[in-house]
Short mmCIF file of C-alpha atoms in Angstrom, two decimals:
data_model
loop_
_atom_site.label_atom_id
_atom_site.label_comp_id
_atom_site.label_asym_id
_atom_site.label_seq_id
_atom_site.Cartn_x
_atom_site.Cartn_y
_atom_site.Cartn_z
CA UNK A 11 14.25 -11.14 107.75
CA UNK A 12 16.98 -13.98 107.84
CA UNK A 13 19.51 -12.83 110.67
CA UNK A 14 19.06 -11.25 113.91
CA UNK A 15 22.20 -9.02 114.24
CA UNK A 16 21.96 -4.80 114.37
CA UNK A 17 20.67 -4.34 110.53
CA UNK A 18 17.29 -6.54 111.39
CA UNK A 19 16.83 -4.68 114.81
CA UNK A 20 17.52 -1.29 112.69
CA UNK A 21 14.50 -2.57 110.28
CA UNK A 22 12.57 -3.82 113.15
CA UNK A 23 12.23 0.06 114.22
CA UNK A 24 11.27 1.07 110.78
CA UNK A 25 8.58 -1.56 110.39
CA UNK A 26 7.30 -0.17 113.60
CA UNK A 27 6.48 2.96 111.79
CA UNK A 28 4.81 2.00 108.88
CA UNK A 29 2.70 -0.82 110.68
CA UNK A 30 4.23 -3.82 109.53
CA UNK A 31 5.18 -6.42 111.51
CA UNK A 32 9.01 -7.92 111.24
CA UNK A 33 9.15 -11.87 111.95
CA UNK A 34 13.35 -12.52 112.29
CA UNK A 35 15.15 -16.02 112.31
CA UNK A 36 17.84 -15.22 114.89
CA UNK A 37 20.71 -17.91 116.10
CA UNK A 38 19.93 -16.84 119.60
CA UNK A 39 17.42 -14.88 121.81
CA UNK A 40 19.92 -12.60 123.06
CA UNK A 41 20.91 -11.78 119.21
CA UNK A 42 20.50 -7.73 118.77
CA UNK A 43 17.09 -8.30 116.82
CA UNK A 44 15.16 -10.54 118.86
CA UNK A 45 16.13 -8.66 121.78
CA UNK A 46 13.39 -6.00 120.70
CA UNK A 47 11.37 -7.84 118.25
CA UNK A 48 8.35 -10.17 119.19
CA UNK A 49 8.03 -12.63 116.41
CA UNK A 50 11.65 -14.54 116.65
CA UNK A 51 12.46 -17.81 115.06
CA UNK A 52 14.99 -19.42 116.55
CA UNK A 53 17.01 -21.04 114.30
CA UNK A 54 20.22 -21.85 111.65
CA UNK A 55 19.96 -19.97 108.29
CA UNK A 56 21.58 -22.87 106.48
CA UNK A 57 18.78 -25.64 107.25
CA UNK A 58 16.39 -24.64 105.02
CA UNK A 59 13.41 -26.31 107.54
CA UNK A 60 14.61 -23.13 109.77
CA UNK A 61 13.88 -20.60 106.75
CA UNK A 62 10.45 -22.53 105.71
CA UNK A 63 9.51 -21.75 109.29
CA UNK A 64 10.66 -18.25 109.01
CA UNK A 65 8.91 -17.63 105.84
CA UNK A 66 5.57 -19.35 106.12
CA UNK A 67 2.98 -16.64 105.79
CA UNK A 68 5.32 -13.71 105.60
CA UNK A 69 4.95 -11.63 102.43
CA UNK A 70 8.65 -11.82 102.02
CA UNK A 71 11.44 -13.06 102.61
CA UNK A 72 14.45 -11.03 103.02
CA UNK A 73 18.24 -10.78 104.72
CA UNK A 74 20.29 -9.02 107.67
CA UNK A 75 23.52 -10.55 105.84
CA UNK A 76 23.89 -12.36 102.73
CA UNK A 77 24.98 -16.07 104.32
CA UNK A 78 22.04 -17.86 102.71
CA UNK A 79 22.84 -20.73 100.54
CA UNK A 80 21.60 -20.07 97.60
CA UNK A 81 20.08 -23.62 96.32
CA UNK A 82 17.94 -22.85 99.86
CA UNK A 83 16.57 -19.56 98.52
CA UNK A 84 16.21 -21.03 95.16
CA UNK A 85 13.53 -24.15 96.28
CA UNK A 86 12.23 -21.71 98.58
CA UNK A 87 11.34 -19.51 94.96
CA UNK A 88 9.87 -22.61 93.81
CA UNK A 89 7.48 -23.26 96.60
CA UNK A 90 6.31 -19.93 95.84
CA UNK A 91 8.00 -17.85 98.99
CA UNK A 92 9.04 -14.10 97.43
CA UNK A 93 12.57 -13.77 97.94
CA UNK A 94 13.68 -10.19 97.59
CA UNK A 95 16.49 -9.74 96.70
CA UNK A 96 16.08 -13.17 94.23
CA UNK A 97 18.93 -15.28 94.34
CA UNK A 98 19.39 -14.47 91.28
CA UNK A 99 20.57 -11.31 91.94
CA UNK A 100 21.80 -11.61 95.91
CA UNK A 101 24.19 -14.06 94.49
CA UNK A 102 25.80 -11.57 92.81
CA UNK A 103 26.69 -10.31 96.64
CA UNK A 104 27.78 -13.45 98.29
CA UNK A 105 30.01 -14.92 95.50
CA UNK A 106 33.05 -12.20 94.58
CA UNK A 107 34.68 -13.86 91.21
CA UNK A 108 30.63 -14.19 90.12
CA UNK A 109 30.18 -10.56 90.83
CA UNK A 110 33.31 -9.62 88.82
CA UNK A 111 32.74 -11.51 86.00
CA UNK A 112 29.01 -9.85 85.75
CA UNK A 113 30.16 -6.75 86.25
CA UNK A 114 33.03 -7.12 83.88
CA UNK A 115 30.25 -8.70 80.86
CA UNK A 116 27.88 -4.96 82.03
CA UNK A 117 31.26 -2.76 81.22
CA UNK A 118 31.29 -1.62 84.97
CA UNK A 119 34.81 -0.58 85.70
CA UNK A 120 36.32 -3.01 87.92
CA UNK A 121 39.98 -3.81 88.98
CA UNK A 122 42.07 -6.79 86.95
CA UNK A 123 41.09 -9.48 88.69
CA UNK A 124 41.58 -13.51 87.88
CA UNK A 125 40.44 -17.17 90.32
CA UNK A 126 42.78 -18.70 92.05
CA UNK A 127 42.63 -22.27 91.62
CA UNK A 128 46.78 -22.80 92.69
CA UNK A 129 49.82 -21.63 93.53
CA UNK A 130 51.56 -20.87 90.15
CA UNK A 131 48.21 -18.76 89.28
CA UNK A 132 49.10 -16.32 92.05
CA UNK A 133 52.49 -15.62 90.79
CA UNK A 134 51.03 -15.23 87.16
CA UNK A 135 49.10 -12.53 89.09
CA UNK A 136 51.59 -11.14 90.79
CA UNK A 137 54.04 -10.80 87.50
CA UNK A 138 51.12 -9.24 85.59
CA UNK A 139 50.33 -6.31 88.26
CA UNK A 140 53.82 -6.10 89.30
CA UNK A 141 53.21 -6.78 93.02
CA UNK A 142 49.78 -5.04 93.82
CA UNK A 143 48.05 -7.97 94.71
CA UNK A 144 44.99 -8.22 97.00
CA UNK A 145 43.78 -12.42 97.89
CA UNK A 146 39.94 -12.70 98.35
CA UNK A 147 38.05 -15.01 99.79
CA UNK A 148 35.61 -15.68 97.42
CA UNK A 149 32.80 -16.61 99.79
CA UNK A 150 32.05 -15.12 103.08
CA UNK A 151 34.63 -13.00 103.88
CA UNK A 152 33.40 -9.10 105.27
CA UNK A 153 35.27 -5.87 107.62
CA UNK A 154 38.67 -7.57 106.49
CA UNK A 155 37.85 -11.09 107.31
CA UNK A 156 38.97 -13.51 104.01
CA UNK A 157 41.07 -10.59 102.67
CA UNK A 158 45.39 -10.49 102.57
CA UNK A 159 47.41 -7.95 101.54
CA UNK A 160 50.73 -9.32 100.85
CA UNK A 161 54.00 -7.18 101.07
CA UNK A 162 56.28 -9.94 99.09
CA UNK A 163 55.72 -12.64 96.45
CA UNK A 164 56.55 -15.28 99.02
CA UNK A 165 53.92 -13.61 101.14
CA UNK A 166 51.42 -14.41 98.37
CA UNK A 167 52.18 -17.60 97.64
CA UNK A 168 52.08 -18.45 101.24
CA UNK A 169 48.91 -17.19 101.97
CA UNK A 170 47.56 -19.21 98.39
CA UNK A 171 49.22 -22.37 99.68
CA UNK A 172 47.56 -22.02 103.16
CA UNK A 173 44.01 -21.73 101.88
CA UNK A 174 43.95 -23.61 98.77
CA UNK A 175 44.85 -26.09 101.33
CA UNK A 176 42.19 -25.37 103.55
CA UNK A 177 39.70 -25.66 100.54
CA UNK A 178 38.84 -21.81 100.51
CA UNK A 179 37.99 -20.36 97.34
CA UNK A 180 40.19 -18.08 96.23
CA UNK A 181 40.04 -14.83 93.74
CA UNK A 182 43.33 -12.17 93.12
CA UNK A 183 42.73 -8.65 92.13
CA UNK A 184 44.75 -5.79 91.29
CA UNK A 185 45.27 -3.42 94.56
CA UNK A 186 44.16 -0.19 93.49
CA UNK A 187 46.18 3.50 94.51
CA UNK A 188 43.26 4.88 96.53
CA UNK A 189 42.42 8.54 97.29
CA UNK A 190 39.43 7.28 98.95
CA UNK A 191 36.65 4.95 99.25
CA UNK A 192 33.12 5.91 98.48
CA UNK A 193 29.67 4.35 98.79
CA UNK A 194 26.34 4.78 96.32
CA UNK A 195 23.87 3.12 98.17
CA UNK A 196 20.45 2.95 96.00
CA UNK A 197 16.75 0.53 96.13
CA UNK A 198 14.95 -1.32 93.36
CA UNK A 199 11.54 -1.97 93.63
CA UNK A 200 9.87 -5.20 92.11
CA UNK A 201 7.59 -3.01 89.36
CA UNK A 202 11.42 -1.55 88.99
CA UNK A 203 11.26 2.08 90.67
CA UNK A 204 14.95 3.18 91.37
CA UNK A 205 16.05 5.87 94.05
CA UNK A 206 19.53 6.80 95.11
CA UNK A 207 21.01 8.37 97.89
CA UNK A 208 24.12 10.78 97.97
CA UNK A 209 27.29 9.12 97.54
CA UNK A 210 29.32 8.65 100.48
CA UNK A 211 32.82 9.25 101.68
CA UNK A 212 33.71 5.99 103.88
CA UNK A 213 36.74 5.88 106.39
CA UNK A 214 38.10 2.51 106.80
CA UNK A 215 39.91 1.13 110.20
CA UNK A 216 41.69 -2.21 110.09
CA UNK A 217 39.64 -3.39 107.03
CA UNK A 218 36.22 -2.43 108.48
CA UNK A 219 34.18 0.76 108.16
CA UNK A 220 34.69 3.21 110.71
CA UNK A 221 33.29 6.79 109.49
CA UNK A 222 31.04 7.96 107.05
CA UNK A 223 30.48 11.74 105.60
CA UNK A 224 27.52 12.02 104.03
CA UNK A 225 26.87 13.30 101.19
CA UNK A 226 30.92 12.92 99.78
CA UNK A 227 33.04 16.16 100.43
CA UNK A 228 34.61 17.35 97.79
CA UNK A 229 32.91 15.14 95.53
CA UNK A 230 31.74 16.67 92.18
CA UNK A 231 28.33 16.94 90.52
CA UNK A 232 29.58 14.58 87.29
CA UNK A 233 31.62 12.45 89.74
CA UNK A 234 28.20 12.11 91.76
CA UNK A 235 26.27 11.34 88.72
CA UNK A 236 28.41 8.45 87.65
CA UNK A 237 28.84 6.69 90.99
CA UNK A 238 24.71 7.42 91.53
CA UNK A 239 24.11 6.35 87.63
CA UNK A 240 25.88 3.30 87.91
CA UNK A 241 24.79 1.67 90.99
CA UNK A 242 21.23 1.90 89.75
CA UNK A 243 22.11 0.69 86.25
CA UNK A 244 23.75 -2.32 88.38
CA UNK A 245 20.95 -2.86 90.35
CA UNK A 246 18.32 -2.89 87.11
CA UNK A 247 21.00 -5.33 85.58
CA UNK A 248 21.54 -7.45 88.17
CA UNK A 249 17.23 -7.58 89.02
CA UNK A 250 17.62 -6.34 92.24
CA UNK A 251 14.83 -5.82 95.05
CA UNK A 252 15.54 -3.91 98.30
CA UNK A 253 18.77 -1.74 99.01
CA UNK A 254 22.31 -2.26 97.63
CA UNK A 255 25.57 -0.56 98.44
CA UNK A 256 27.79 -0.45 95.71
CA UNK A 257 31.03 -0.23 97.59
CA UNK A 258 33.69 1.84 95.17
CA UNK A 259 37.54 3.28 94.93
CA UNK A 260 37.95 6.03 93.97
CA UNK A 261 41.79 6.63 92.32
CA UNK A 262 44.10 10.18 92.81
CA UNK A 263 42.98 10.75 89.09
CA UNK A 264 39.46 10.56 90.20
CA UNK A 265 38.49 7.09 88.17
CA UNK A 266 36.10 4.93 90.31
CA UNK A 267 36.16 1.22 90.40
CA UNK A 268 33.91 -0.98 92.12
CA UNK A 269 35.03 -2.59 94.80
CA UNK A 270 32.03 -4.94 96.11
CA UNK A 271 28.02 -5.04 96.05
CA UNK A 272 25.95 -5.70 99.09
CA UNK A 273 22.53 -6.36 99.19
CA UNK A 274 20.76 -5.41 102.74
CA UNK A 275 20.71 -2.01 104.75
CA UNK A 276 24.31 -1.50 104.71
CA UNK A 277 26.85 0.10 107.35
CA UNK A 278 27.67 3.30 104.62
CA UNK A 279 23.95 3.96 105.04
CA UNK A 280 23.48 4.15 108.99
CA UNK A 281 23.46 7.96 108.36
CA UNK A 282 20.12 8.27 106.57
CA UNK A 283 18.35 7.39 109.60
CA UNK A 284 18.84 11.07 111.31
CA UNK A 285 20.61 12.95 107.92
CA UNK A 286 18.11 11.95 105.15
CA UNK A 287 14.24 12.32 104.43
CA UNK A 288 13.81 8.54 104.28
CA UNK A 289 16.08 6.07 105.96
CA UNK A 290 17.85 3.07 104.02
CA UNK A 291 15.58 0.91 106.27
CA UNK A 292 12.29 2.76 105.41
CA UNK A 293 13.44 2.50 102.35
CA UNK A 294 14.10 -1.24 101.91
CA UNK A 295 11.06 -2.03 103.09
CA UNK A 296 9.08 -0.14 101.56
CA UNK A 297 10.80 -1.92 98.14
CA UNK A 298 10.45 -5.17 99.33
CA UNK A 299 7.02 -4.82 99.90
CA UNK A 300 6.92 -3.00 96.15
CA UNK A 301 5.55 0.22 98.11
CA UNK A 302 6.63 3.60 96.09
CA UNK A 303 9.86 4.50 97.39
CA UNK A 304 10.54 7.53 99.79
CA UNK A 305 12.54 10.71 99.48
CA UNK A 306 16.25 10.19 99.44
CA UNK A 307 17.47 13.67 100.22
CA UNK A 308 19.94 14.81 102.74
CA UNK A 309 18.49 17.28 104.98
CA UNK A 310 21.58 18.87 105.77
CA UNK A 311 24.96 20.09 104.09
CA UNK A 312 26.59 17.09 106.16
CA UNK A 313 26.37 14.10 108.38
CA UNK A 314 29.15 12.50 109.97
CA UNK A 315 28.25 8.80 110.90
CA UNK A 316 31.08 7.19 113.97
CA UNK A 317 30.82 3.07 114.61
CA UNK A 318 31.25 2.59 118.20
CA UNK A 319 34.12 -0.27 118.00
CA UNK A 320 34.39 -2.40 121.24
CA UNK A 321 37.41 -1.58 123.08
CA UNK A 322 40.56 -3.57 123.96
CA UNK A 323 38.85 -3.96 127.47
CA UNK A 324 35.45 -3.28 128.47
CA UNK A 325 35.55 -0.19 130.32
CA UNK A 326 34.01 -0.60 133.98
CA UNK A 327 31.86 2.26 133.74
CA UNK A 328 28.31 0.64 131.88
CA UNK A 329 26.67 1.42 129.22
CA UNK A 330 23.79 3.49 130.08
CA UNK A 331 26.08 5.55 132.63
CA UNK A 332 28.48 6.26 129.58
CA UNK A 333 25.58 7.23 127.50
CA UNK A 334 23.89 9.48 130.46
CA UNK A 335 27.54 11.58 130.39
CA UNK A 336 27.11 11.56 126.43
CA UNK A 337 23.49 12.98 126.28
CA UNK A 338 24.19 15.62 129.08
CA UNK A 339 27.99 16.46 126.81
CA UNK A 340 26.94 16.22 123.55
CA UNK A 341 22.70 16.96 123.61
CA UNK A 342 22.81 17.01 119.76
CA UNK A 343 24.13 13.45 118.92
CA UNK A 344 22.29 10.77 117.76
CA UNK A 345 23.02 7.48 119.48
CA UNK A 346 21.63 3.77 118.12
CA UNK A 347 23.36 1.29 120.47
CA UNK A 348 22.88 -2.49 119.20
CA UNK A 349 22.43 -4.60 122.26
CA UNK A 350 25.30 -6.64 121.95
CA UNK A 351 28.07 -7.53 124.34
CA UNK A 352 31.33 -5.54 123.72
CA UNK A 353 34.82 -7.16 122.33
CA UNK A 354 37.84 -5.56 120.43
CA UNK A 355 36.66 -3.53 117.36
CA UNK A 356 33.23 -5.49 117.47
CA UNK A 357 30.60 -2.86 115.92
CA UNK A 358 28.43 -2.67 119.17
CA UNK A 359 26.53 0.59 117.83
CA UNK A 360 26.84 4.29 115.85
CA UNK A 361 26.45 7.77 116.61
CA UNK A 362 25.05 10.38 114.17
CA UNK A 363 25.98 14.41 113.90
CA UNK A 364 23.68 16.11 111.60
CA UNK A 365 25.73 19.71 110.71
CA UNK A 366 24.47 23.05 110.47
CA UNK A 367 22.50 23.84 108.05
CA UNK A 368 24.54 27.10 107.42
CA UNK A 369 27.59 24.91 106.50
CA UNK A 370 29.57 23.57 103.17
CA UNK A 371 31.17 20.29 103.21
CA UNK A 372 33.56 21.74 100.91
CA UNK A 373 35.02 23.57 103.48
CA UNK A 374 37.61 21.54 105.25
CA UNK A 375 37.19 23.22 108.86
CA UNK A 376 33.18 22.34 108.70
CA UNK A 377 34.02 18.50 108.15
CA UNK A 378 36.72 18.44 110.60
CA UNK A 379 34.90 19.93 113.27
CA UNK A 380 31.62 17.64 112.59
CA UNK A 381 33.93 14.72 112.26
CA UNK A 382 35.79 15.16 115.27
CA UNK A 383 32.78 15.19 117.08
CA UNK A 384 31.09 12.22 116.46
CA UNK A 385 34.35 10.33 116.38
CA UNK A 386 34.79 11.73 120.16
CA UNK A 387 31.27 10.65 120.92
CA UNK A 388 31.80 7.41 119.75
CA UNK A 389 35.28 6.37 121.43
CA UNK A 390 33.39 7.73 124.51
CA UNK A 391 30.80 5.32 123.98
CA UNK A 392 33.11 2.27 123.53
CA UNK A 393 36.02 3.74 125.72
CA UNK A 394 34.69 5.70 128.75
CA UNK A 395 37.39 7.61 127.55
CA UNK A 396 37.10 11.68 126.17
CA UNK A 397 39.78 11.95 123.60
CA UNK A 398 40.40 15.48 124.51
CA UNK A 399 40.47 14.78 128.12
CA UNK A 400 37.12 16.32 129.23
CA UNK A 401 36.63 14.98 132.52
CA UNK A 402 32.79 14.26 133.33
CA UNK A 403 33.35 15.28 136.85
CA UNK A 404 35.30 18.33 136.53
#
């Protein structure tokens, strides 16, 4: 697995399980992955020498985050390494005005969207959608990074000025009036076997994903359907091996757009691994190595999945002593802490609540209860701070 960060350490621990052995190519030893794994390759995933080394003898080669150059994974195809996903497809994930125009030639419902290639194009864009304008960077940008949302037409031709300049790539789309944002996360095996989880309800927090309730409240069967249908029709299209999130809007009419494709275990899928039969890590393994894939089903009415975002300051109470007062509090959560040093809103690990089993995420009072919970665990875990001022000494 190119990359060492949480999503390699999280397939790490399924590998475990199902006796395979995960080499990673990290940046550095004290990287979340290598931190637990014993084959580590220290090295840069753009000098292809580094993936060769990563790759020789491994059955497959596969990704944490989609940073690869691409011409790297492509002579790596030719020398006969199995890259799953292909290039062919992952591309598809790290370049956004490819991935719109290939989902625009499949008929996938997208948002108007056009390149960028100067100034004058932006107002063109901004005439045409009469202000709701969202810039993109086209490569590279992820949880808000390389993405503006200007107020004012000088606003937008300021930011197009500033990174034209800079020689970033740029792409406008139309910004879409959201009810909410969903996720259908689904695998592709190589002989082509598909499997899809529920569709998911995501939160989002200053551009990056902060809670998930899985499966979608108030989400109906045909809506389901759709969203589940066409994220495996995109991944058979697209010739896609492993997992893929198909990241969606959904509208106040109820229309759903797609948003943006990632291929790798993805943060909208953290709650299989205590909510679901198999896990999206099981699960992307088990495609990658063309294994039939596992059971997808949730195994409860709910789960509520909380990132624990690094505070403003560290707090001075550490980590395990935090998560001592959280297991003895809250015996029923589900904590997967990701080794890594903690900074403002950095995703340093999540916390699962799986919900009764007598419960209905229909009903509002059910979610909100679940939800407040693992939210509470989680700012405890990043805060050393109860946010309804439960004292751990009282």
């Amino acid at each position: 697995m190119v990359g060492g960060g949480q999503l390699a350490r999280m397939t790490h621990q399924a590998a475990i399980a199902l006796g395979q052995s995960l080499r990673v190519l990290a940046a550095a030893p004290d990287e979340p992955a290598p931190q637990v794994c014993a084959d580590v390759v220290l090295g840069d995933h753009d000098r292809i020498e580094d993936l060769r080394r990563v790759a020789t003898g491994a059955h497959a080669l596969t990704f944490d985050h989609e940073g690869v150059p691409t011409e790297h994974l492509l002579q790596l195809q030719s020398e006969g390494v199995t890259v799953n996903p292909p290039p062919q497809a992952l591309l598809y994930a790290q370049d956004k005005l490819a991935m719109r125009h290939r989902l625009a030639e499949l008929g996938a419902p997208v948002p108007g969207f056009a390149e960028i290639t100067a100034v004058a194009d932006v107002e063109a864009f901004w005439d045409r959608f009469d202000g709701a304008v969202v810039l993109k960077a086209v490569r590279g940008g992820y949880d808000g990074r390389g993405v503006w949302l200007p107020d004012t037409r000088a606003e937008a031709l300021e930011v197009a000025a500033e990174q034209l300049a800079a020689g970033v790539q740029l792409l406008a789309e139309q910004r879409v009036e959201l009810a909410r944002e969903l996720s259908a996360m689904v695998a592709r095996s190589p002989f082509g076997q598909g499997a899809t989880w529920p569709v998911v309800e995501t939160v989002q927090r200053n551009g990056q994903c902060a809670v998930v309730l899985a499966p979608a409240p108030n989400l109906s069967d045909e809506e389901a359907s759709f969203a589940e249908s066409l994220a495996l029709r995109l991944a058979n299209e697209l010739g896609v091996v492993g997992v893929m999130a198909v990241e969606l809007f959904q509208t106040p009419s109820g229309e759903m757009l797609v948003n943006e494709l990632a291929m790798r275990p993805h943060n909208s899928g953290h709650w299989s691994m205590n909510g679901c039969v198999t896990s999206q890590f099981e699960q992307h393994l088990r495609a990658v190595l063309d294994y039939p894939l596992g059971d997808t089903a949730a195994t409860a009415p709910l789960t509520v999945m909380a990132n624990v975002l690094g505070a403003p300051s560290e707090p001075e109470m550490g980590v395990d002593e935090r998560l001592h007062h959280l297991m003895a509090r809250m015996p029923e959560a589900h904590v997967h802490m990701y080794g890594k040093e903690g900074r403002p809103d950095r995703k340093v690990g999540h916390v699962n609540l799986v919900g009764a089993l007598s419960g209905d995420r229909n009903d509002p009072d059910y979610v909100a209860e679940l939800r407040e919970r693992a939210e509470r665990a989680a700012h405890w875990m990043a805060t050393a701070e109860w946010t309804d001022g439960w004292s751990e000494h009282g």
